[in-house]
Amino acid sequence: MDTTAQTCDNCHSALHGDFCHRCGQEKKSYIRNISGVVTEFFGEFSNWDTRVWQTLIPLWFRPGFLSRRYVAGHRVPYVPPLRLYLFTSIIAFLIFARLVPDTPPVTRGPDNVVVLGTDTAIPDSKNLTDLAADLNNDVAQSQPQTTPEASKPGVRVSFLSDEAEQEFNAKLDTILANPKLAISKFFSLAPQMMFLLLPIFALLLKLLYLRSSRYYMEHLIVALHSHTFILQMLVIYLAIDLLEKSISWNWLATGLILAGLETAIFWWIPLYLLLCQKYYYQQSWGKTLLKFWLTSAVYTMLFISAMLSLVVLSILWA
């Protein structure tokens, strides 16, 4: 009888199954031939594929279901919330970055006027001379008296110091010449910013449902599933919008169907979040509507502030 098959390779405790009850290590040898590795790979892939669909279907169509199941201990059939969010976030922001249209170069003109692009039709010399004369007359008549401080070029950013503001405007000139620098930086920082907002959203839920006696982690599970749902719906929405723009007018019926799907997703996102809050916390509709409004209002302000900060950081760090 092989006694090594009945003891843990790590702590040598007696085994009563595939996993050690003391240290948790699986009774499994990772030293094997190539055929065994290939077989295991496809087995794990099949298992992952099954778990993904068992997770996505309720995530899209059953608000609050996954969060309640996970908190209740039903975890094996589904992809863990944190892993699901991280995977979704990476894929979503990569897609968002690719779908951003090309932005023409932007330059500062005279008196700090921003000029977009360079593909402007140029009139003949006579018209150009007349136009310049008219503009000079208009400027001479309407030019306000400005102080040196008021005429200082650049963008004012109230929460930056003077030195940081000068650096910001220097960076801004570089970004205006090549907007893709800031766009790329924005989408590289956006997943991190969203990940920082998750615990804040969970804390907001904790404060609003303080009398529910739920642990903070239970609210964090809701936050993970909610944000995952939003990102996935946005990706699907953009994919439908891209498909709708690519079809010709000969496919009018298909275009109407796609437009209807876009409208359905647009309204399903807020409705889903409301129903998720209702079914997960099991409170009356009156309390749910009030707390949903408070959650949406506070979180929207936090989100806008975070995005504005992210734009500034994208310019400074580009």
XYZ file of C-alpha atoms in Angstrom:
318
model
C 0.000 0.000 0.000
C 1.423 3.418 -0.981
C 1.443 5.466 2.221
C 2.646 8.618 0.436
C -0.715 8.826 -1.353
C -2.477 9.159 2.018
C -0.398 11.998 3.484
C 0.086 15.648 2.587
C 3.345 16.348 0.785
C 3.677 19.669 2.612
C 2.830 19.014 6.295
C 2.572 15.185 6.173
C -0.875 15.161 7.762
C -3.239 12.305 7.018
C -5.480 13.075 4.057
C -9.240 12.554 3.960
C -9.740 13.852 0.428
C -7.940 15.711 -2.344
C -7.006 18.660 -0.099
C -5.200 18.747 3.234
C -7.434 19.808 6.113
C -4.490 21.438 7.917
C -2.567 23.469 5.302
C -4.991 23.340 2.361
C -2.523 21.985 -0.196
C -3.944 19.786 -2.931
C -2.667 16.233 -3.324
C -1.479 16.756 -6.856
C 1.832 16.332 -8.626
C 2.836 19.058 -11.079
C 5.729 16.984 -12.442
C 4.259 15.078 -15.389
C 4.672 14.476 -19.097
C 3.555 16.915 -21.758
C 0.347 15.027 -22.574
C -0.792 15.387 -18.966
C -0.141 19.140 -19.029
C -2.105 19.587 -22.278
C -5.017 17.528 -20.944
C -5.142 19.558 -17.737
C -4.980 22.841 -19.672
C -8.025 22.034 -21.783
C -9.832 20.689 -18.727
C -9.253 23.945 -16.837
C -10.255 25.964 -19.911
C -13.531 24.077 -20.169
C -14.218 24.584 -16.463
C -13.473 28.327 -16.777
C -15.767 28.630 -19.787
C -18.626 27.006 -17.856
C -18.134 29.280 -14.855
C -18.015 32.377 -17.050
C -21.445 31.750 -18.584
C -22.905 30.703 -15.234
C -21.683 34.089 -13.968
C -22.481 36.388 -16.892
C -26.103 35.388 -17.453
C -27.266 36.204 -13.897
C -24.927 39.207 -13.803
C -26.705 40.737 -16.812
C -30.306 39.750 -16.112
C -30.718 39.049 -12.366
C -29.867 42.144 -10.295
C -28.359 41.330 -6.910
C -28.481 37.580 -7.466
C -24.746 36.930 -7.708
C -23.963 39.108 -4.692
C -26.546 37.320 -2.542
C -25.325 33.899 -3.675
C -21.702 34.763 -2.978
C -22.420 36.127 0.499
C -24.532 33.040 1.241
C -21.551 30.798 0.455
C -22.370 29.623 -3.104
C -19.009 30.467 -4.687
C -17.693 27.479 -6.628
C -20.071 27.755 -9.655
C -19.195 31.421 -10.283
C -16.144 33.508 -11.148
C -14.965 35.332 -7.969
C -16.117 38.992 -7.917
C -12.644 40.544 -7.728
C -11.234 38.391 -10.524
C -14.299 39.086 -12.653
C -13.998 42.841 -12.133
C -10.256 42.984 -12.856
C -10.623 40.960 -16.046
C -13.583 43.072 -17.184
C -11.819 46.340 -16.341
C -8.688 45.488 -18.331
C -10.619 44.367 -21.408
C -13.130 47.251 -21.227
C -10.576 50.056 -21.035
C -8.507 48.512 -23.812
C -11.628 48.569 -25.986
C -12.493 52.128 -24.915
C -9.003 53.300 -25.864
C -9.213 51.659 -29.296
C -12.633 53.151 -30.064
C -11.591 56.748 -29.383
C -11.597 58.573 -32.736
C -8.425 60.205 -34.001
C -8.050 63.742 -32.675
C -6.493 66.403 -34.933
C -3.554 68.435 -33.598
C -4.495 71.502 -31.577
C -2.396 74.652 -31.352
C -2.596 77.937 -29.509
C -3.158 80.907 -31.773
C -2.642 84.596 -31.031
C -3.935 85.776 -27.653
C -3.980 82.171 -26.431
C -6.796 81.198 -28.815
C -6.983 77.432 -29.399
C -7.003 76.406 -33.075
C -8.185 72.895 -33.969
C -6.550 71.064 -36.844
C -4.769 72.396 -39.900
C -7.074 71.396 -42.753
C -8.669 74.824 -43.238
C -9.503 76.151 -46.687
C -7.292 79.149 -47.570
C -8.921 81.967 -49.563
C -7.140 83.869 -52.306
C -4.777 86.726 -51.448
C -7.275 89.527 -52.094
C -9.963 88.010 -49.884
C -7.370 87.170 -47.279
C -6.170 90.801 -47.187
C -9.704 92.134 -46.878
C -10.510 89.619 -44.158
C -7.411 90.547 -42.182
C -8.267 94.256 -42.434
C -11.809 93.640 -41.202
C -10.558 91.546 -38.300
C -8.027 94.173 -37.287
C -10.731 96.849 -37.261
C -13.035 94.672 -35.178
C -10.281 93.858 -32.702
C -9.270 97.521 -32.401
C -12.856 98.506 -31.591
C -13.633 95.683 -29.169
C -10.280 94.917 -27.500
C -10.809 95.166 -23.700
C -8.219 96.667 -21.402
C -6.452 93.828 -19.595
C -3.960 93.709 -16.817
C -0.721 91.758 -17.199
C -2.108 89.057 -14.940
C -5.314 88.761 -16.955
C -3.449 88.558 -20.249
C -1.144 85.831 -18.982
C -1.474 82.879 -21.389
C -2.408 79.436 -20.208
C -5.129 77.612 -18.352
C -5.861 78.363 -14.719
C -6.161 75.297 -12.465
C -7.257 76.424 -9.014
C -5.999 73.425 -7.032
C -2.463 73.573 -8.471
C 0.395 75.713 -7.188
C 1.944 78.349 -9.471
C 4.876 76.098 -10.281
C 2.645 73.113 -10.955
C 0.344 75.304 -13.054
C 3.265 76.427 -15.233
C 4.284 72.803 -15.683
C 0.685 71.944 -16.509
C 0.487 74.600 -19.243
C 3.840 73.539 -20.676
C 2.598 69.968 -20.826
C -0.696 71.190 -22.271
C 1.081 72.765 -25.236
C 2.765 69.435 -25.928
C -0.538 67.583 -25.603
C -2.297 70.033 -27.940
C 0.241 69.186 -30.621
C -0.251 65.445 -30.059
C -3.559 64.685 -28.229
C -2.973 60.936 -28.394
C -0.374 61.260 -25.612
C -2.969 62.409 -23.086
C -5.619 60.007 -24.384
C -3.309 57.023 -23.990
C -2.282 58.150 -20.520
C -5.907 58.726 -19.534
C -6.941 55.186 -20.429
C -3.880 53.728 -18.734
C -4.788 55.527 -15.487
C -8.574 55.111 -15.695
C -8.673 51.454 -14.484
C -6.622 52.411 -11.421
C -8.904 55.358 -10.686
C -11.982 53.153 -10.984
C -10.394 50.575 -8.711
C -9.855 53.302 -6.085
C -13.507 54.349 -6.359
C -14.732 50.823 -5.582
C -13.977 50.856 -1.816
C -15.379 54.397 -1.612
C -18.635 53.218 -3.182
C -18.714 50.271 -0.763
C -18.140 52.663 2.166
C -21.030 54.799 0.954
C -23.280 51.732 0.948
C -22.022 50.812 4.403
C -23.011 54.243 5.747
C -26.430 54.201 4.078
C -27.180 50.684 5.339
C -25.496 51.041 8.707
C -28.424 49.434 10.548
C -28.398 46.351 8.314
C -25.557 44.809 10.415
C -23.730 43.790 7.243
C -19.956 43.669 7.112
C -18.050 46.046 4.862
C -16.991 43.144 2.635
C -20.634 42.377 1.873
C -21.067 45.892 0.491
C -17.796 45.546 -1.420
C -19.164 42.447 -3.180
C -22.127 44.524 -4.394
C -19.755 47.265 -5.560
C -17.637 44.789 -7.534
C -20.615 43.196 -9.258
C -22.251 46.581 -9.977
C -19.146 48.087 -11.538
C -18.485 44.919 -13.525
C -22.023 45.051 -14.894
C -21.698 48.727 -15.878
C -18.401 48.199 -17.704
C -19.711 45.165 -19.576
C -22.893 46.964 -20.608
C -20.874 49.932 -21.863
C -18.723 47.611 -23.967
C -21.829 45.944 -25.427
C -23.417 49.361 -26.050
C -20.354 50.620 -27.918
C -20.129 47.398 -29.929
C -23.775 47.752 -31.001
C -23.253 51.423 -31.838
C -20.215 50.573 -33.956
C -22.146 47.839 -35.753
C -25.075 50.188 -36.360
C -22.802 52.795 -37.962
C -21.160 50.202 -40.192
C -24.335 48.871 -41.816
C -25.832 50.485 -44.889
C -29.290 52.031 -45.252
C -30.387 48.918 -47.132
C -30.458 47.157 -43.782
C -32.948 49.549 -42.229
C -34.724 46.862 -40.179
C -31.421 45.708 -38.691
C -30.539 49.320 -37.862
C -33.844 49.789 -36.039
C -33.257 46.622 -34.020
C -29.768 47.758 -33.050
C -31.065 51.205 -32.107
C -33.688 49.527 -29.933
C -31.007 47.457 -28.211
C -29.005 50.610 -27.509
C -32.046 52.265 -25.943
C -32.777 49.151 -23.875
C -29.202 49.041 -22.522
C -29.282 52.780 -21.794
C -32.341 52.370 -19.542
C -31.442 48.930 -18.200
C -28.264 50.156 -16.481
C -29.939 52.518 -13.945
C -32.933 50.204 -13.542
C -30.591 47.274 -12.880
C -28.699 49.214 -10.203
C -31.972 50.162 -8.505
C -33.253 46.582 -8.553
C -29.877 45.330 -7.322
C -30.091 47.616 -4.299
C -33.698 46.559 -3.700
C -33.206 42.766 -3.931
C -29.868 42.630 -2.155
C -30.781 44.710 0.904
C -34.447 43.650 1.002
C -35.863 46.995 2.149
C -39.106 48.725 1.221
C -39.408 50.565 -2.076
C -39.575 53.921 -0.301
C -36.281 53.395 1.535
C -34.684 51.847 -1.526
C -35.604 54.766 -3.798
C -34.348 57.319 -1.263
C -31.051 55.519 -0.681
C -30.599 54.859 -4.385
C -31.018 58.585 -5.086
C -28.514 59.473 -2.361
C -26.060 56.860 -3.589
C -26.341 58.043 -7.195
C -26.016 61.747 -6.336
C -22.993 61.392 -4.056
C -21.215 58.864 -6.241
C -21.813 60.913 -9.401
C -20.106 63.923 -7.789
C -17.212 61.727 -6.672
C -16.943 60.206 -10.143
C -16.911 63.579 -11.913
C -14.274 64.908 -9.500
C -12.163 61.791 -10.071
C -12.425 62.108 -13.848
C -11.449 65.799 -13.791
C -8.458 64.951 -11.617
C -7.611 62.136 -14.005
C -7.614 64.543 -16.970
C -5.170 66.834 -15.168
C -2.937 63.910 -14.199
C -3.042 62.598 -17.762
C -1.690 65.914 -19.019
C 0.951 66.228 -16.287
C 2.187 62.639 -16.632
C 1.870 62.228 -20.396
